[in-house]
Amino acid sequence: MTKLTGRIFNIQRFSIHDGPGIRTIVFFKGCYMRCAWCCNPESQEYEIQTLMEGGVEKTVGRDVTVEDIMPEILSDLPYYRRSGGGLTLSGGEVLCQADFARELLKAAKEAGLHTAIESAASSDFAQIEKLLPYLDLYLCDIKHMNAEKHKEYTGIDNRRILENVKKIAESGVELIIRTPVVPGFNDTAEEISAISKFASSLPSVKEHHLLPYHRLGADKYAGLGRNYSMKEIEPPSREKMEYLLSVAESSGLKCQIGG
């Protein structure tokens, strides 16, 4: 295995989200965006940080090699095989550490695992190309179709993201589009419809998942000494999500709430 080092902040085992079956999720440090609603603010900076959690100081971030973490990933091999699960890389943004991600995905494929990444595709496409040969599923966030509003809430516009998503859709890798539904940002029928229609125009894309905004990561901002600007925003109601789901379904895709 390679000695290339990557920086992660968590490994979550026995997950039933972010891909099929029972999965292990490796969370990468570092992100290109600064989404106002981010539930993992400790993922945004590449630097190792200190987080106050329940009055206890916690170090967030550690450097690992593929050799360091593959034993933990493979310890759940029987569960992956029975459930059709495997390994998912998340973040942060996986593409910020594309070389390490490639080596980890390669090791997982050599071990016979299903592989997935959760990513916003917000890098040069050359970074994405490194991963595609070792990737079974790309879970890609499309947050908004309007470049200016996208930049207002995330720090960057979406032009490169949308171009990259088109290329991923043509690559042959399974692609599922996911949208975090955030009140005040993209929770109107017009905005969700625009995203779902774009998703339905992509070759091979069959699914669009709507992920309701939540405030589960709000306390982390205080623990990092940061202000959480969306603390007054209420999560969308079940009725609102069901309505937006029906809007998305009009595109002809298989749609669901949650991922």
PDB file of C-alpha atoms in Angstrom:
ATOM      1  CA  MET A   1       0.000   0.000   0.000  1.00  0.00           C
ATOM      2  CA  THR A   2       1.074   3.575  -0.604  1.00  0.00           C
ATOM      3  CA  LYS A   3       2.720   5.702   2.080  1.00  0.00           C
ATOM      4  CA  LEU A   4       0.989   8.832   0.776  1.00  0.00           C
ATOM      5  CA  THR A   5      -0.492  10.778   3.683  1.00  0.00           C
ATOM      6  CA  GLY A   6      -3.997  12.186   3.883  1.00  0.00           C
ATOM      7  CA  ARG A   7      -5.693  14.308   6.546  1.00  0.00           C
ATOM      8  CA  ILE A   8      -9.034  13.084   7.931  1.00  0.00           C
ATOM      9  CA  PHE A   9     -11.175  14.001  10.931  1.00  0.00           C
ATOM     10  CA  ASN A  10     -13.435  10.987  11.409  1.00  0.00           C
ATOM     11  CA  ILE A  11     -14.141   7.402  10.395  1.00  0.00           C
ATOM     12  CA  GLN A  12     -17.780   6.410  10.823  1.00  0.00           C
ATOM     13  CA  ARG A  13     -18.602   2.707  10.703  1.00  0.00           C
ATOM     14  CA  PHE A  14     -21.965   0.972  10.197  1.00  0.00           C
ATOM     15  CA  SER A  15     -23.493   3.873   8.267  1.00  0.00           C
ATOM     16  CA  ILE A  16     -26.586   3.210   6.155  1.00  0.00           C
ATOM     17  CA  HIS A  17     -26.376   6.529   4.326  1.00  0.00           C
ATOM     18  CA  ASP A  18     -24.164   7.885   1.536  1.00  0.00           C
ATOM     19  CA  GLY A  19     -24.371   4.809  -0.652  1.00  0.00           C
ATOM     20  CA  PRO A  20     -25.963   1.344  -0.670  1.00  0.00           C
ATOM     21  CA  GLY A  21     -25.799  -1.155   2.176  1.00  0.00           C
ATOM     22  CA  ILE A  22     -23.735  -0.893   5.338  1.00  0.00           C
ATOM     23  CA  ARG A  23     -20.792   1.440   4.816  1.00  0.00           C
ATOM     24  CA  THR A  24     -17.729   2.941   6.414  1.00  0.00           C
ATOM     25  CA  ILE A  25     -17.389   6.677   5.784  1.00  0.00           C
ATOM     26  CA  VAL A  26     -14.004   8.400   5.899  1.00  0.00           C
ATOM     27  CA  PHE A  27     -14.307  12.158   6.386  1.00  0.00           C
ATOM     28  CA  PHE A  28     -11.604  14.291   4.774  1.00  0.00           C
ATOM     29  CA  LYS A  29     -10.319  17.617   6.092  1.00  0.00           C
ATOM     30  CA  GLY A  30     -10.460  20.660   3.830  1.00  0.00           C
ATOM     31  CA  CYS A  31     -13.108  22.167   1.549  1.00  0.00           C
ATOM     32  CA  TYR A  32     -13.315  24.669  -1.298  1.00  0.00           C
ATOM     33  CA  MET A  33     -16.664  25.997  -0.078  1.00  0.00           C
ATOM     34  CA  ARG A  34     -17.977  27.738   3.019  1.00  0.00           C
ATOM     35  CA  CYS A  35     -21.629  26.731   2.932  1.00  0.00           C
ATOM     36  CA  ALA A  36     -23.596  28.785   5.451  1.00  0.00           C
ATOM     37  CA  TRP A  37     -25.453  25.675   6.709  1.00  0.00           C
ATOM     38  CA  CYS A  38     -22.467  23.287   6.868  1.00  0.00           C
ATOM     39  CA  CYS A  39     -23.012  20.693   9.616  1.00  0.00           C
ATOM     40  CA  ASN A  40     -19.319  19.780   9.704  1.00  0.00           C
ATOM     41  CA  PRO A  41     -17.566  23.153  10.108  1.00  0.00           C
ATOM     42  CA  GLU A  42     -14.517  21.328  11.441  1.00  0.00           C
ATOM     43  CA  SER A  43     -14.130  19.882   7.936  1.00  0.00           C
ATOM     44  CA  GLN A  44     -13.712  23.205   6.158  1.00  0.00           C
ATOM     45  CA  GLU A  45     -10.140  24.051   7.186  1.00  0.00           C
ATOM     46  CA  TYR A  46      -7.345  21.676   6.182  1.00  0.00           C
ATOM     47  CA  GLU A  47      -5.393  22.618   9.307  1.00  0.00           C
ATOM     48  CA  ILE A  48      -5.668  20.454  12.423  1.00  0.00           C
ATOM     49  CA  GLN A  49      -7.922  22.314  14.865  1.00  0.00           C
ATOM     50  CA  THR A  50      -9.058  22.352  18.463  1.00  0.00           C
ATOM     51  CA  LEU A  51     -12.782  21.971  19.143  1.00  0.00           C
ATOM     52  CA  MET A  52     -14.435  22.481  22.539  1.00  0.00           C
ATOM     53  CA  GLU A  53     -17.099  19.787  22.934  1.00  0.00           C
ATOM     54  CA  GLY A  54     -19.020  19.478  26.200  1.00  0.00           C
ATOM     55  CA  GLY A  55     -16.332  21.469  27.978  1.00  0.00           C
ATOM     56  CA  VAL A  56     -13.613  19.096  26.761  1.00  0.00           C
ATOM     57  CA  GLU A  57     -10.912  20.149  24.307  1.00  0.00           C
ATOM     58  CA  LYS A  58     -10.801  17.855  21.287  1.00  0.00           C
ATOM     59  CA  THR A  59      -8.225  17.727  18.509  1.00  0.00           C
ATOM     60  CA  VAL A  60      -9.862  17.599  15.086  1.00  0.00           C
ATOM     61  CA  GLY A  61      -7.796  16.146  12.285  1.00  0.00           C
ATOM     62  CA  ARG A  62      -5.081  13.539  11.940  1.00  0.00           C
ATOM     63  CA  ASP A  63      -2.686  12.453   9.244  1.00  0.00           C
ATOM     64  CA  VAL A  64      -2.967   8.854   8.068  1.00  0.00           C
ATOM     65  CA  THR A  65      -1.781   6.581   5.290  1.00  0.00           C
ATOM     66  CA  VAL A  66      -3.915   4.088   3.396  1.00  0.00           C
ATOM     67  CA  GLU A  67      -2.019   1.374   5.256  1.00  0.00           C
ATOM     68  CA  ASP A  68      -3.039   2.952   8.579  1.00  0.00           C
ATOM     69  CA  ILE A  69      -6.785   2.890   8.007  1.00  0.00           C
ATOM     70  CA  MET A  70      -7.500  -0.022   5.656  1.00  0.00           C
ATOM     71  CA  PRO A  71      -7.525  -2.569   8.515  1.00  0.00           C
ATOM     72  CA  GLU A  72     -10.330  -0.648  10.220  1.00  0.00           C
ATOM     73  CA  ILE A  73     -12.243  -0.368   6.950  1.00  0.00           C
ATOM     74  CA  LEU A  74     -11.842  -4.066   6.162  1.00  0.00           C
ATOM     75  CA  SER A  75     -12.861  -5.152   9.662  1.00  0.00           C
ATOM     76  CA  ASP A  76     -16.497  -4.864   8.532  1.00  0.00           C
ATOM     77  CA  LEU A  77     -16.032  -6.826   5.310  1.00  0.00           C
ATOM     78  CA  PRO A  78     -18.712  -9.444   6.169  1.00  0.00           C
ATOM     79  CA  TYR A  79     -21.304  -6.662   6.616  1.00  0.00           C
ATOM     80  CA  TYR A  80     -20.377  -5.071   3.294  1.00  0.00           C
ATOM     81  CA  ARG A  81     -20.727  -8.382   1.503  1.00  0.00           C
ATOM     82  CA  ARG A  82     -24.090  -9.236   3.031  1.00  0.00           C
ATOM     83  CA  SER A  83     -25.576  -5.777   2.448  1.00  0.00           C
ATOM     84  CA  GLY A  84     -23.913  -4.661  -0.775  1.00  0.00           C
ATOM     85  CA  GLY A  85     -22.138  -1.913   1.142  1.00  0.00           C
ATOM     86  CA  GLY A  86     -18.597  -0.638   1.119  1.00  0.00           C
ATOM     87  CA  LEU A  87     -16.514   2.523   1.496  1.00  0.00           C
ATOM     88  CA  THR A  88     -17.633   6.140   1.066  1.00  0.00           C
ATOM     89  CA  LEU A  89     -15.290   9.128   1.142  1.00  0.00           C
ATOM     90  CA  SER A  90     -16.818  12.383   2.372  1.00  0.00           C
ATOM     91  CA  GLY A  91     -15.697  15.636   3.914  1.00  0.00           C
ATOM     92  CA  GLY A  92     -15.099  18.467   3.665  1.00  0.00           C
ATOM     93  CA  GLU A  93     -14.392  17.999   0.006  1.00  0.00           C
ATOM     94  CA  VAL A  94     -12.672  14.793  -1.083  1.00  0.00           C
ATOM     95  CA  LEU A  95     -11.236  16.503  -4.165  1.00  0.00           C
ATOM     96  CA  CYS A  96      -9.050  18.754  -2.002  1.00  0.00           C
ATOM     97  CA  GLN A  97      -6.969  15.603  -1.395  1.00  0.00           C
ATOM     98  CA  ALA A  98      -7.533  13.819  -4.690  1.00  0.00           C
ATOM     99  CA  ASP A  99      -4.254  11.888  -4.732  1.00  0.00           C
ATOM    100  CA  PHE A 100      -4.873  10.372  -1.302  1.00  0.00           C
ATOM    101  CA  ALA A 101      -8.507   9.687  -2.210  1.00  0.00           C
ATOM    102  CA  ARG A 102      -7.406   7.857  -5.353  1.00  0.00           C
ATOM    103  CA  GLU A 103      -5.048   5.582  -3.415  1.00  0.00           C
ATOM    104  CA  LEU A 104      -7.676   4.824  -0.771  1.00  0.00           C
ATOM    105  CA  LEU A 105     -10.325   4.043  -3.386  1.00  0.00           C
ATOM    106  CA  LYS A 106      -7.833   1.892  -5.291  1.00  0.00           C
ATOM    107  CA  ALA A 107      -7.055  -0.148  -2.167  1.00  0.00           C
ATOM    108  CA  ALA A 108     -10.768  -0.569  -1.488  1.00  0.00           C
ATOM    109  CA  LYS A 109     -11.434  -1.796  -5.037  1.00  0.00           C
ATOM    110  CA  GLU A 110      -8.524  -4.235  -4.800  1.00  0.00           C
ATOM    111  CA  ALA A 111     -10.204  -5.601  -1.667  1.00  0.00           C
ATOM    112  CA  GLY A 112     -13.465  -6.057  -3.569  1.00  0.00           C
ATOM    113  CA  LEU A 113     -15.389  -3.187  -1.950  1.00  0.00           C
ATOM    114  CA  HIS A 114     -18.091  -1.009  -3.490  1.00  0.00           C
ATOM    115  CA  THR A 115     -16.743   2.563  -3.519  1.00  0.00           C
ATOM    116  CA  ALA A 116     -18.453   5.948  -3.399  1.00  0.00           C
ATOM    117  CA  ILE A 117     -17.625   9.582  -2.807  1.00  0.00           C
ATOM    118  CA  GLU A 118     -19.821  12.432  -1.586  1.00  0.00           C
ATOM    119  CA  SER A 119     -18.576  15.554  -3.367  1.00  0.00           C
ATOM    120  CA  ALA A 120     -19.664  18.864  -4.869  1.00  0.00           C
ATOM    121  CA  ALA A 121     -17.353  18.477  -7.906  1.00  0.00           C
ATOM    122  CA  SER A 122     -15.908  21.933  -7.255  1.00  0.00           C
ATOM    123  CA  SER A 123     -12.346  21.348  -8.486  1.00  0.00           C
ATOM    124  CA  ASP A 124     -10.485  21.093 -11.762  1.00  0.00           C
ATOM    125  CA  PHE A 125     -11.875  18.107 -13.633  1.00  0.00           C
ATOM    126  CA  ALA A 126      -8.365  16.619 -13.700  1.00  0.00           C
ATOM    127  CA  GLN A 127      -8.736  15.929  -9.965  1.00  0.00           C
ATOM    128  CA  ILE A 128     -12.026  14.111 -10.545  1.00  0.00           C
ATOM    129  CA  GLU A 129     -10.531  12.053 -13.384  1.00  0.00           C
ATOM    130  CA  LYS A 130      -7.996  10.595 -10.956  1.00  0.00           C
ATOM    131  CA  LEU A 131     -10.800   8.941  -8.991  1.00  0.00           C
ATOM    132  CA  LEU A 132     -13.150   7.700 -11.708  1.00  0.00           C
ATOM    133  CA  PRO A 133     -11.314   4.420 -12.490  1.00  0.00           C
ATOM    134  CA  TYR A 134     -11.749   3.309  -8.857  1.00  0.00           C
ATOM    135  CA  LEU A 135     -15.232   4.671  -8.249  1.00  0.00           C
ATOM    136  CA  ASP A 136     -18.611   2.913  -8.387  1.00  0.00           C
ATOM    137  CA  LEU A 137     -20.852   5.780  -7.263  1.00  0.00           C
ATOM    138  CA  TYR A 138     -20.554   9.568  -7.290  1.00  0.00           C
ATOM    139  CA  LEU A 139     -22.978  11.313  -4.913  1.00  0.00           C
ATOM    140  CA  CYS A 140     -22.850  14.874  -6.185  1.00  0.00           C
ATOM    141  CA  ASP A 141     -24.393  17.921  -4.529  1.00  0.00           C
ATOM    142  CA  ILE A 142     -26.145  20.387  -6.811  1.00  0.00           C
ATOM    143  CA  LYS A 143     -27.134  23.167  -4.446  1.00  0.00           C
ATOM    144  CA  HIS A 144     -28.505  25.794  -6.815  1.00  0.00           C
ATOM    145  CA  MET A 145     -28.676  26.611 -10.528  1.00  0.00           C
ATOM    146  CA  ASN A 146     -28.116  30.368 -10.087  1.00  0.00           C
ATOM    147  CA  ALA A 147     -24.406  31.231  -9.971  1.00  0.00           C
ATOM    148  CA  GLU A 148     -24.778  34.430  -7.923  1.00  0.00           C
ATOM    149  CA  LYS A 149     -27.005  32.930  -5.247  1.00  0.00           C
ATOM    150  CA  HIS A 150     -24.745  29.886  -5.085  1.00  0.00           C
ATOM    151  CA  LYS A 151     -21.773  32.149  -4.414  1.00  0.00           C
ATOM    152  CA  GLU A 152     -23.661  34.180  -1.807  1.00  0.00           C
ATOM    153  CA  TYR A 153     -24.329  31.103   0.336  1.00  0.00           C
ATOM    154  CA  THR A 154     -21.254  28.927  -0.402  1.00  0.00           C
ATOM    155  CA  GLY A 155     -18.443  31.336  -1.260  1.00  0.00           C
ATOM    156  CA  ILE A 156     -18.020  30.170  -4.879  1.00  0.00           C
ATOM    157  CA  ASP A 157     -20.220  30.194  -7.967  1.00  0.00           C
ATOM    158  CA  ASN A 158     -21.438  26.986  -9.600  1.00  0.00           C
ATOM    159  CA  ARG A 159     -20.231  27.284 -13.196  1.00  0.00           C
ATOM    160  CA  ARG A 160     -17.355  24.815 -12.932  1.00  0.00           C
ATOM    161  CA  ILE A 161     -19.487  22.467 -10.813  1.00  0.00           C
ATOM    162  CA  LEU A 162     -22.184  22.203 -13.477  1.00  0.00           C
ATOM    163  CA  GLU A 163     -19.638  21.601 -16.229  1.00  0.00           C
ATOM    164  CA  ASN A 164     -17.928  18.915 -14.163  1.00  0.00           C
ATOM    165  CA  VAL A 165     -21.222  17.175 -13.414  1.00  0.00           C
ATOM    166  CA  LYS A 166     -21.929  16.893 -17.142  1.00  0.00           C
ATOM    167  CA  LYS A 167     -18.546  15.212 -17.658  1.00  0.00           C
ATOM    168  CA  ILE A 168     -19.060  12.840 -14.720  1.00  0.00           C
ATOM    169  CA  ALA A 169     -22.448  11.850 -16.155  1.00  0.00           C
ATOM    170  CA  GLU A 170     -20.742  10.929 -19.426  1.00  0.00           C
ATOM    171  CA  SER A 171     -17.995   8.879 -17.723  1.00  0.00           C
ATOM    172  CA  GLY A 172     -20.038   5.747 -17.047  1.00  0.00           C
ATOM    173  CA  VAL A 173     -19.757   6.042 -13.259  1.00  0.00           C
ATOM    174  CA  GLU A 174     -23.128   5.863 -11.489  1.00  0.00           C
ATOM    175  CA  LEU A 175     -24.146   9.406 -10.555  1.00  0.00           C
ATOM    176  CA  ILE A 176     -26.825  10.447  -8.078  1.00  0.00           C
ATOM    177  CA  ILE A 177     -27.675  14.134  -7.672  1.00  0.00           C
ATOM    178  CA  ARG A 178     -28.358  15.356  -4.146  1.00  0.00           C
ATOM    179  CA  THR A 179     -29.662  18.726  -3.010  1.00  0.00           C
ATOM    180  CA  PRO A 180     -29.551  20.070   0.557  1.00  0.00           C
ATOM    181  CA  VAL A 181     -32.892  21.862   0.938  1.00  0.00           C
ATOM    182  CA  VAL A 182     -32.116  25.061   2.837  1.00  0.00           C
ATOM    183  CA  PRO A 183     -34.843  27.592   3.748  1.00  0.00           C
ATOM    184  CA  GLY A 184     -34.193  30.981   2.185  1.00  0.00           C
ATOM    185  CA  PHE A 185     -31.637  29.530  -0.201  1.00  0.00           C
ATOM    186  CA  ASN A 186     -33.275  26.955  -2.443  1.00  0.00           C
ATOM    187  CA  ASP A 187     -36.564  25.795  -0.889  1.00  0.00           C
ATOM    188  CA  THR A 188     -38.959  27.083  -3.551  1.00  0.00           C
ATOM    189  CA  ALA A 189     -40.665  24.977  -6.209  1.00  0.00           C
ATOM    190  CA  GLU A 190     -38.910  26.986  -8.922  1.00  0.00           C
ATOM    191  CA  GLU A 191     -35.452  26.375  -7.497  1.00  0.00           C
ATOM    192  CA  ILE A 192     -35.919  22.656  -6.850  1.00  0.00           C
ATOM    193  CA  SER A 193     -37.562  22.171 -10.231  1.00  0.00           C
ATOM    194  CA  ALA A 194     -34.613  23.831 -11.989  1.00  0.00           C
ATOM    195  CA  ILE A 195     -32.144  21.509 -10.266  1.00  0.00           C
ATOM    196  CA  SER A 196     -34.200  18.390 -10.956  1.00  0.00           C
ATOM    197  CA  LYS A 197     -34.684  19.290 -14.619  1.00  0.00           C
ATOM    198  CA  PHE A 198     -30.935  19.785 -14.970  1.00  0.00           C
ATOM    199  CA  ALA A 199     -30.331  16.418 -13.270  1.00  0.00           C
ATOM    200  CA  SER A 200     -32.786  14.691 -15.612  1.00  0.00           C
ATOM    201  CA  SER A 201     -30.917  16.109 -18.622  1.00  0.00           C
ATOM    202  CA  LEU A 202     -27.728  14.293 -17.630  1.00  0.00           C
ATOM    203  CA  PRO A 203     -27.043  10.934 -19.295  1.00  0.00           C
ATOM    204  CA  SER A 204     -27.367   7.966 -16.926  1.00  0.00           C
ATOM    205  CA  VAL A 205     -28.687  10.003 -13.965  1.00  0.00           C
ATOM    206  CA  LYS A 206     -31.788   8.304 -12.591  1.00  0.00           C
ATOM    207  CA  GLU A 207     -32.074   9.655  -9.025  1.00  0.00           C
ATOM    208  CA  HIS A 208     -32.387  13.008  -7.255  1.00  0.00           C
ATOM    209  CA  HIS A 209     -32.252  13.048  -3.450  1.00  0.00           C
ATOM    210  CA  LEU A 210     -33.520  15.975  -1.369  1.00  0.00           C
ATOM    211  CA  LEU A 211     -31.688  16.366   1.954  1.00  0.00           C
ATOM    212  CA  PRO A 212     -33.585  18.527   4.483  1.00  0.00           C
ATOM    213  CA  TYR A 213     -31.581  21.216   6.278  1.00  0.00           C
ATOM    214  CA  HIS A 214     -30.920  20.549   9.971  1.00  0.00           C
ATOM    215  CA  ARG A 215     -29.046  22.285  12.787  1.00  0.00           C
ATOM    216  CA  LEU A 216     -27.281  19.258  14.260  1.00  0.00           C
ATOM    217  CA  GLY A 217     -23.838  20.789  13.747  1.00  0.00           C
ATOM    218  CA  ALA A 218     -24.662  24.227  15.207  1.00  0.00           C
ATOM    219  CA  ASP A 219     -22.853  23.618  18.525  1.00  0.00           C
ATOM    220  CA  LYS A 220     -19.630  22.880  16.667  1.00  0.00           C
ATOM    221  CA  TYR A 221     -19.412  26.498  15.524  1.00  0.00           C
ATOM    222  CA  ALA A 222     -19.284  27.714  19.118  1.00  0.00           C
ATOM    223  CA  GLY A 223     -16.744  24.982  19.869  1.00  0.00           C
ATOM    224  CA  LEU A 224     -14.539  26.384  17.119  1.00  0.00           C
ATOM    225  CA  GLY A 225     -15.071  29.981  18.241  1.00  0.00           C
ATOM    226  CA  ARG A 226     -17.164  30.747  15.166  1.00  0.00           C
ATOM    227  CA  ASN A 227     -20.591  32.289  14.657  1.00  0.00           C
ATOM    228  CA  TYR A 228     -23.341  30.138  13.150  1.00  0.00           C
ATOM    229  CA  SER A 229     -25.203  32.545  10.897  1.00  0.00           C
ATOM    230  CA  MET A 230     -28.232  30.278  10.378  1.00  0.00           C
ATOM    231  CA  LYS A 231     -29.181  29.643  13.994  1.00  0.00           C
ATOM    232  CA  GLU A 232     -32.549  31.333  13.489  1.00  0.00           C
ATOM    233  CA  ILE A 233     -33.460  29.225  10.449  1.00  0.00           C
ATOM    234  CA  GLU A 234     -35.989  26.471  11.119  1.00  0.00           C
ATOM    235  CA  PRO A 235     -35.628  23.119   9.296  1.00  0.00           C
ATOM    236  CA  PRO A 236     -38.228  22.578   6.563  1.00  0.00           C
ATOM    237  CA  SER A 237     -41.405  20.805   7.674  1.00  0.00           C
ATOM    238  CA  ARG A 238     -42.272  17.326   6.508  1.00  0.00           C
ATOM    239  CA  GLU A 239     -45.146  18.807   4.521  1.00  0.00           C
ATOM    240  CA  LYS A 240     -42.787  21.221   2.767  1.00  0.00           C
ATOM    241  CA  MET A 241     -40.361  18.426   1.923  1.00  0.00           C
ATOM    242  CA  GLU A 242     -43.165  16.240   0.566  1.00  0.00           C
ATOM    243  CA  TYR A 243     -44.315  19.117  -1.626  1.00  0.00           C
ATOM    244  CA  LEU A 244     -40.800  19.731  -2.966  1.00  0.00           C
ATOM    245  CA  LEU A 245     -40.425  15.998  -3.530  1.00  0.00           C
ATOM    246  CA  SER A 246     -43.503  16.047  -5.767  1.00  0.00           C
ATOM    247  CA  VAL A 247     -41.999  18.993  -7.641  1.00  0.00           C
ATOM    248  CA  ALA A 248     -38.736  17.111  -8.191  1.00  0.00           C
ATOM    249  CA  GLU A 249     -40.591  13.980  -9.318  1.00  0.00           C
ATOM    250  CA  SER A 250     -42.156  15.911 -12.191  1.00  0.00           C
ATOM    251  CA  SER A 251     -38.721  15.709 -13.869  1.00  0.00           C
ATOM    252  CA  GLY A 252     -39.216  11.959 -14.312  1.00  0.00           C
ATOM    253  CA  LEU A 253     -36.375  10.973 -11.999  1.00  0.00           C
ATOM    254  CA  LYS A 254     -36.647   8.635  -9.020  1.00  0.00           C
ATOM    255  CA  CYS A 255     -36.698  11.089  -6.122  1.00  0.00           C
ATOM    256  CA  GLN A 256     -36.547  10.654  -2.368  1.00  0.00           C
ATOM    257  CA  ILE A 257     -36.150  12.597   0.856  1.00  0.00           C
ATOM    258  CA  GLY A 258     -32.807  11.815   2.480  1.00  0.00           C
ATOM    259  CA  GLY A 259     -29.793  10.052   1.053  1.00  0.00           C
TER     260      GLY A 259
END
